[in-house]
């Protein structure tokens, strides 16, 4: 959800709207190869999960697939329905964890959790959505030299300076 991170990967990414997915719950249940939890949505009746819709150049979709782990525990859904703030349905692309790649006991690393929280806060998602992320908690990344960790901390430092 954090524009600065997305634009590093897909420079054309342009914010469109805050939207919600009805019947979907947010969690960090997607088990990463490093053992930490990554974000995903899972079907859950009555649930409403907010996020951000970006538009990007179709030529960058392959790059986004790579970064989002398509084929490595995530599938891309090209016909995912969300609702904008006027309750209008919008068809978007999103990435959903494959059930066999999920573990509800997973927790995200501290830096990944901070990226998700920063994205929610900077996009002014509803307080309940922000609180759900905040309450999830995280674990400290034991590998201080992990490249994704370093990249994330750099982005977080840059947005804190703004």
PDB file of C-alpha atoms in Angstrom:
ATOM      1  CA  UNK A   1       0.000   0.000   0.000  1.00  0.00           C
ATOM      2  CA  UNK A   2       2.971   2.301   0.463  1.00  0.00           C
ATOM      3  CA  UNK A   3       3.352   4.388  -2.699  1.00  0.00           C
ATOM      4  CA  UNK A   4       7.078   4.970  -2.231  1.00  0.00           C
ATOM      5  CA  UNK A   5       7.777   1.238  -2.134  1.00  0.00           C
ATOM      6  CA  UNK A   6       5.522   0.446  -5.071  1.00  0.00           C
ATOM      7  CA  UNK A   7       7.046   3.209  -7.194  1.00  0.00           C
ATOM      8  CA  UNK A   8      10.535   1.813  -6.628  1.00  0.00           C
ATOM      9  CA  UNK A   9       9.297  -1.339  -8.325  1.00  0.00           C
ATOM     10  CA  UNK A  10       6.786   0.159 -10.776  1.00  0.00           C
ATOM     11  CA  UNK A  11       7.575   3.837 -11.422  1.00  0.00           C
ATOM     12  CA  UNK A  12       4.299   4.459 -13.262  1.00  0.00           C
ATOM     13  CA  UNK A  13       2.166   3.576 -10.203  1.00  0.00           C
ATOM     14  CA  UNK A  14      -0.421   6.307  -9.626  1.00  0.00           C
ATOM     15  CA  UNK A  15      -2.782   6.457  -6.661  1.00  0.00           C
ATOM     16  CA  UNK A  16      -6.422   6.083  -7.711  1.00  0.00           C
ATOM     17  CA  UNK A  17      -8.555   5.519  -4.621  1.00  0.00           C
ATOM     18  CA  UNK A  18      -8.975   3.883  -1.257  1.00  0.00           C
ATOM     19  CA  UNK A  19     -11.276   0.885  -1.633  1.00  0.00           C
ATOM     20  CA  UNK A  20     -12.574  -2.066   0.309  1.00  0.00           C
ATOM     21  CA  UNK A  21     -12.959  -5.744  -0.429  1.00  0.00           C
ATOM     22  CA  UNK A  22     -16.215  -7.091   0.969  1.00  0.00           C
ATOM     23  CA  UNK A  23     -16.115 -10.674   2.226  1.00  0.00           C
ATOM     24  CA  UNK A  24     -12.325 -10.656   2.641  1.00  0.00           C
ATOM     25  CA  UNK A  25     -10.140 -10.515   5.775  1.00  0.00           C
ATOM     26  CA  UNK A  26      -6.578  -9.205   5.989  1.00  0.00           C
ATOM     27  CA  UNK A  27      -3.847 -11.206   7.703  1.00  0.00           C
ATOM     28  CA  UNK A  28      -0.132 -11.914   7.664  1.00  0.00           C
ATOM     29  CA  UNK A  29      -0.779 -15.638   7.151  1.00  0.00           C
ATOM     30  CA  UNK A  30       1.227 -16.142   3.929  1.00  0.00           C
ATOM     31  CA  UNK A  31       4.371 -17.991   5.033  1.00  0.00           C
ATOM     32  CA  UNK A  32       7.429 -16.528   3.359  1.00  0.00           C
ATOM     33  CA  UNK A  33      10.533 -18.554   2.471  1.00  0.00           C
ATOM     34  CA  UNK A  34      12.254 -16.808   5.412  1.00  0.00           C
ATOM     35  CA  UNK A  35       9.533 -18.076   7.783  1.00  0.00           C
ATOM     36  CA  UNK A  36       7.906 -14.704   8.403  1.00  0.00           C
ATOM     37  CA  UNK A  37       4.319 -13.792   7.593  1.00  0.00           C
ATOM     38  CA  UNK A  38       3.381 -11.732   4.564  1.00  0.00           C
ATOM     39  CA  UNK A  39       0.108  -9.963   3.821  1.00  0.00           C
ATOM     40  CA  UNK A  40      -2.814 -11.655   2.136  1.00  0.00           C
ATOM     41  CA  UNK A  41      -6.571 -11.673   2.029  1.00  0.00           C
ATOM     42  CA  UNK A  42      -8.754 -14.690   2.774  1.00  0.00           C
ATOM     43  CA  UNK A  43     -12.445 -15.092   2.126  1.00  0.00           C
ATOM     44  CA  UNK A  44     -14.496 -14.362   5.231  1.00  0.00           C
ATOM     45  CA  UNK A  45     -18.219 -13.629   5.217  1.00  0.00           C
ATOM     46  CA  UNK A  46     -19.209 -10.215   6.504  1.00  0.00           C
ATOM     47  CA  UNK A  47     -15.647  -8.907   6.686  1.00  0.00           C
ATOM     48  CA  UNK A  48     -14.587  -5.639   5.028  1.00  0.00           C
ATOM     49  CA  UNK A  49     -10.908  -4.953   4.383  1.00  0.00           C
ATOM     50  CA  UNK A  50      -9.625  -1.622   3.122  1.00  0.00           C
ATOM     51  CA  UNK A  51      -6.673  -1.052   0.843  1.00  0.00           C
ATOM     52  CA  UNK A  52      -5.403   1.175  -1.935  1.00  0.00           C
ATOM     53  CA  UNK A  53      -5.931   1.017  -5.692  1.00  0.00           C
ATOM     54  CA  UNK A  54      -3.066   2.108  -7.933  1.00  0.00           C
ATOM     55  CA  UNK A  55      -2.945   2.281 -11.705  1.00  0.00           C
ATOM     56  CA  UNK A  56       0.239   1.226 -13.437  1.00  0.00           C
ATOM     57  CA  UNK A  57       1.559   0.776 -16.926  1.00  0.00           C
ATOM     58  CA  UNK A  58       0.720  -2.771 -18.125  1.00  0.00           C
ATOM     59  CA  UNK A  59       4.361  -3.204 -19.190  1.00  0.00           C
ATOM     60  CA  UNK A  60       5.313  -3.219 -15.488  1.00  0.00           C
ATOM     61  CA  UNK A  61       2.961  -6.062 -14.555  1.00  0.00           C
ATOM     62  CA  UNK A  62       5.610  -8.756 -15.057  1.00  0.00           C
ATOM     63  CA  UNK A  63       7.953  -6.921 -12.715  1.00  0.00           C
ATOM     64  CA  UNK A  64       5.170  -6.607 -10.147  1.00  0.00           C
ATOM     65  CA  UNK A  65       4.416 -10.349 -10.474  1.00  0.00           C
ATOM     66  CA  UNK A  66       8.028 -11.074  -9.518  1.00  0.00           C
ATOM     67  CA  UNK A  67       8.022  -8.764  -6.505  1.00  0.00           C
ATOM     68  CA  UNK A  68       4.641  -9.995  -5.311  1.00  0.00           C
ATOM     69  CA  UNK A  69       5.687 -13.651  -5.468  1.00  0.00           C
ATOM     70  CA  UNK A  70       3.388 -14.843  -8.241  1.00  0.00           C
ATOM     71  CA  UNK A  71       3.963 -18.574  -8.613  1.00  0.00           C
ATOM     72  CA  UNK A  72       5.798 -18.701  -5.279  1.00  0.00           C
ATOM     73  CA  UNK A  73       2.849 -19.038  -2.950  1.00  0.00           C
ATOM     74  CA  UNK A  74       0.807 -16.210  -4.441  1.00  0.00           C
ATOM     75  CA  UNK A  75      -1.595 -16.265  -7.363  1.00  0.00           C
ATOM     76  CA  UNK A  76      -2.628 -13.180  -9.292  1.00  0.00           C
ATOM     77  CA  UNK A  77      -6.352 -12.495  -9.506  1.00  0.00           C
ATOM     78  CA  UNK A  78      -7.030 -10.267 -12.515  1.00  0.00           C
ATOM     79  CA  UNK A  79     -10.764  -9.969 -11.758  1.00  0.00           C
ATOM     80  CA  UNK A  80     -10.842  -9.076  -8.063  1.00  0.00           C
ATOM     81  CA  UNK A  81     -13.769  -6.843  -7.102  1.00  0.00           C
ATOM     82  CA  UNK A  82     -13.434  -3.964  -4.662  1.00  0.00           C
ATOM     83  CA  UNK A  83     -15.698  -1.020  -3.857  1.00  0.00           C
ATOM     84  CA  UNK A  84     -14.577   2.597  -3.895  1.00  0.00           C
ATOM     85  CA  UNK A  85     -15.740   5.191  -1.386  1.00  0.00           C
ATOM     86  CA  UNK A  86     -18.947   5.719  -3.406  1.00  0.00           C
ATOM     87  CA  UNK A  87     -19.647   1.958  -3.170  1.00  0.00           C
ATOM     88  CA  UNK A  88     -19.032   1.579  -6.904  1.00  0.00           C
ATOM     89  CA  UNK A  89     -17.583  -1.798  -7.864  1.00  0.00           C
ATOM     90  CA  UNK A  90     -14.146  -1.740  -9.471  1.00  0.00           C
ATOM     91  CA  UNK A  91     -12.332  -4.687 -11.047  1.00  0.00           C
ATOM     92  CA  UNK A  92      -8.665  -4.706  -9.981  1.00  0.00           C
ATOM     93  CA  UNK A  93      -5.667  -6.997  -9.941  1.00  0.00           C
ATOM     94  CA  UNK A  94      -4.489  -8.361  -6.612  1.00  0.00           C
ATOM     95  CA  UNK A  95      -2.313 -11.150  -5.276  1.00  0.00           C
ATOM     96  CA  UNK A  96      -3.743 -13.805  -2.973  1.00  0.00           C
ATOM     97  CA  UNK A  97      -1.798 -16.421  -1.066  1.00  0.00           C
ATOM     98  CA  UNK A  98      -2.389 -20.021  -2.089  1.00  0.00           C
ATOM     99  CA  UNK A  99      -4.026 -21.904   0.826  1.00  0.00           C
ATOM    100  CA  UNK A 100      -1.138 -24.384   1.044  1.00  0.00           C
ATOM    101  CA  UNK A 101       1.260 -21.439   1.561  1.00  0.00           C
ATOM    102  CA  UNK A 102      -0.626 -20.083   4.567  1.00  0.00           C
ATOM    103  CA  UNK A 103      -0.015 -20.555   8.250  1.00  0.00           C
ATOM    104  CA  UNK A 104      -2.247 -18.541  10.610  1.00  0.00           C
ATOM    105  CA  UNK A 105       0.508 -18.634  13.233  1.00  0.00           C
ATOM    106  CA  UNK A 106       2.910 -16.593  11.066  1.00  0.00           C
ATOM    107  CA  UNK A 107       3.977 -13.126  12.143  1.00  0.00           C
ATOM    108  CA  UNK A 108       5.577 -10.505   9.921  1.00  0.00           C
ATOM    109  CA  UNK A 109       9.057  -9.170  10.498  1.00  0.00           C
ATOM    110  CA  UNK A 110       9.203  -5.776  12.171  1.00  0.00           C
ATOM    111  CA  UNK A 111      10.215  -3.894   9.011  1.00  0.00           C
ATOM    112  CA  UNK A 112       7.499  -5.507   6.870  1.00  0.00           C
ATOM    113  CA  UNK A 113       4.870  -4.767   9.516  1.00  0.00           C
ATOM    114  CA  UNK A 114       6.049  -1.137   9.595  1.00  0.00           C
ATOM    115  CA  UNK A 115       5.731  -0.898   5.789  1.00  0.00           C
ATOM    116  CA  UNK A 116       2.132  -2.164   5.943  1.00  0.00           C
ATOM    117  CA  UNK A 117       1.252   0.141   8.820  1.00  0.00           C
ATOM    118  CA  UNK A 118       2.855   3.152   7.108  1.00  0.00           C
ATOM    119  CA  UNK A 119       0.921   2.414   3.916  1.00  0.00           C
ATOM    120  CA  UNK A 120      -2.351   2.237   5.817  1.00  0.00           C
ATOM    121  CA  UNK A 121      -1.658   5.430   7.756  1.00  0.00           C
ATOM    122  CA  UNK A 122      -0.340   7.474   4.811  1.00  0.00           C
ATOM    123  CA  UNK A 123      -3.401   6.539   2.743  1.00  0.00           C
ATOM    124  CA  UNK A 124      -5.782   7.419   5.574  1.00  0.00           C
ATOM    125  CA  UNK A 125      -7.429   4.025   5.766  1.00  0.00           C
ATOM    126  CA  UNK A 126     -10.228   3.771   8.339  1.00  0.00           C
ATOM    127  CA  UNK A 127      -8.990   3.692  11.942  1.00  0.00           C
ATOM    128  CA  UNK A 128     -10.298   0.142  12.449  1.00  0.00           C
ATOM    129  CA  UNK A 129      -8.168  -1.145   9.548  1.00  0.00           C
ATOM    130  CA  UNK A 130      -5.075   0.611  10.905  1.00  0.00           C
ATOM    131  CA  UNK A 131      -5.759  -0.781  14.359  1.00  0.00           C
ATOM    132  CA  UNK A 132      -6.067  -4.333  12.990  1.00  0.00           C
ATOM    133  CA  UNK A 133      -2.593  -4.038  11.490  1.00  0.00           C
ATOM    134  CA  UNK A 134      -1.196  -2.434  14.639  1.00  0.00           C
ATOM    135  CA  UNK A 135      -2.672  -5.134  16.905  1.00  0.00           C
ATOM    136  CA  UNK A 136      -1.293  -7.962  14.788  1.00  0.00           C
ATOM    137  CA  UNK A 137       2.194  -7.441  16.125  1.00  0.00           C
ATOM    138  CA  UNK A 138       5.447  -8.650  14.601  1.00  0.00           C
ATOM    139  CA  UNK A 139       8.708 -10.449  15.267  1.00  0.00           C
ATOM    140  CA  UNK A 140      12.193  -8.990  15.023  1.00  0.00           C
ATOM    141  CA  UNK A 141      14.110  -9.993  11.911  1.00  0.00           C
ATOM    142  CA  UNK A 142      17.151 -11.972  13.112  1.00  0.00           C
ATOM    143  CA  UNK A 143      19.066 -11.221   9.904  1.00  0.00           C
ATOM    144  CA  UNK A 144      20.078  -7.566  10.132  1.00  0.00           C
ATOM    145  CA  UNK A 145      21.799  -7.615   6.736  1.00  0.00           C
ATOM    146  CA  UNK A 146      18.767  -8.973   4.859  1.00  0.00           C
ATOM    147  CA  UNK A 147      18.430  -6.891   1.656  1.00  0.00           C
ATOM    148  CA  UNK A 148      14.618  -6.491   1.837  1.00  0.00           C
ATOM    149  CA  UNK A 149      15.046  -5.298   5.438  1.00  0.00           C
ATOM    150  CA  UNK A 150      17.639  -2.718   4.463  1.00  0.00           C
ATOM    151  CA  UNK A 151      15.518  -1.524   1.523  1.00  0.00           C
ATOM    152  CA  UNK A 152      12.435  -1.235   3.727  1.00  0.00           C
ATOM    153  CA  UNK A 153      14.261   0.685   6.459  1.00  0.00           C
ATOM    154  CA  UNK A 154      15.619   3.108   3.862  1.00  0.00           C
ATOM    155  CA  UNK A 155      12.104   3.825   2.549  1.00  0.00           C
ATOM    156  CA  UNK A 156      10.715   4.156   6.075  1.00  0.00           C
ATOM    157  CA  UNK A 157      13.492   6.586   6.990  1.00  0.00           C
ATOM    158  CA  UNK A 158      12.824   8.667   3.861  1.00  0.00           C
ATOM    159  CA  UNK A 159       9.089   8.982   4.517  1.00  0.00           C
ATOM    160  CA  UNK A 160       9.716   9.835   8.165  1.00  0.00           C
ATOM    161  CA  UNK A 161      11.836  12.780   6.986  1.00  0.00           C
ATOM    162  CA  UNK A 162       8.988  14.158   4.851  1.00  0.00           C
TER     163      UNK A 162
END
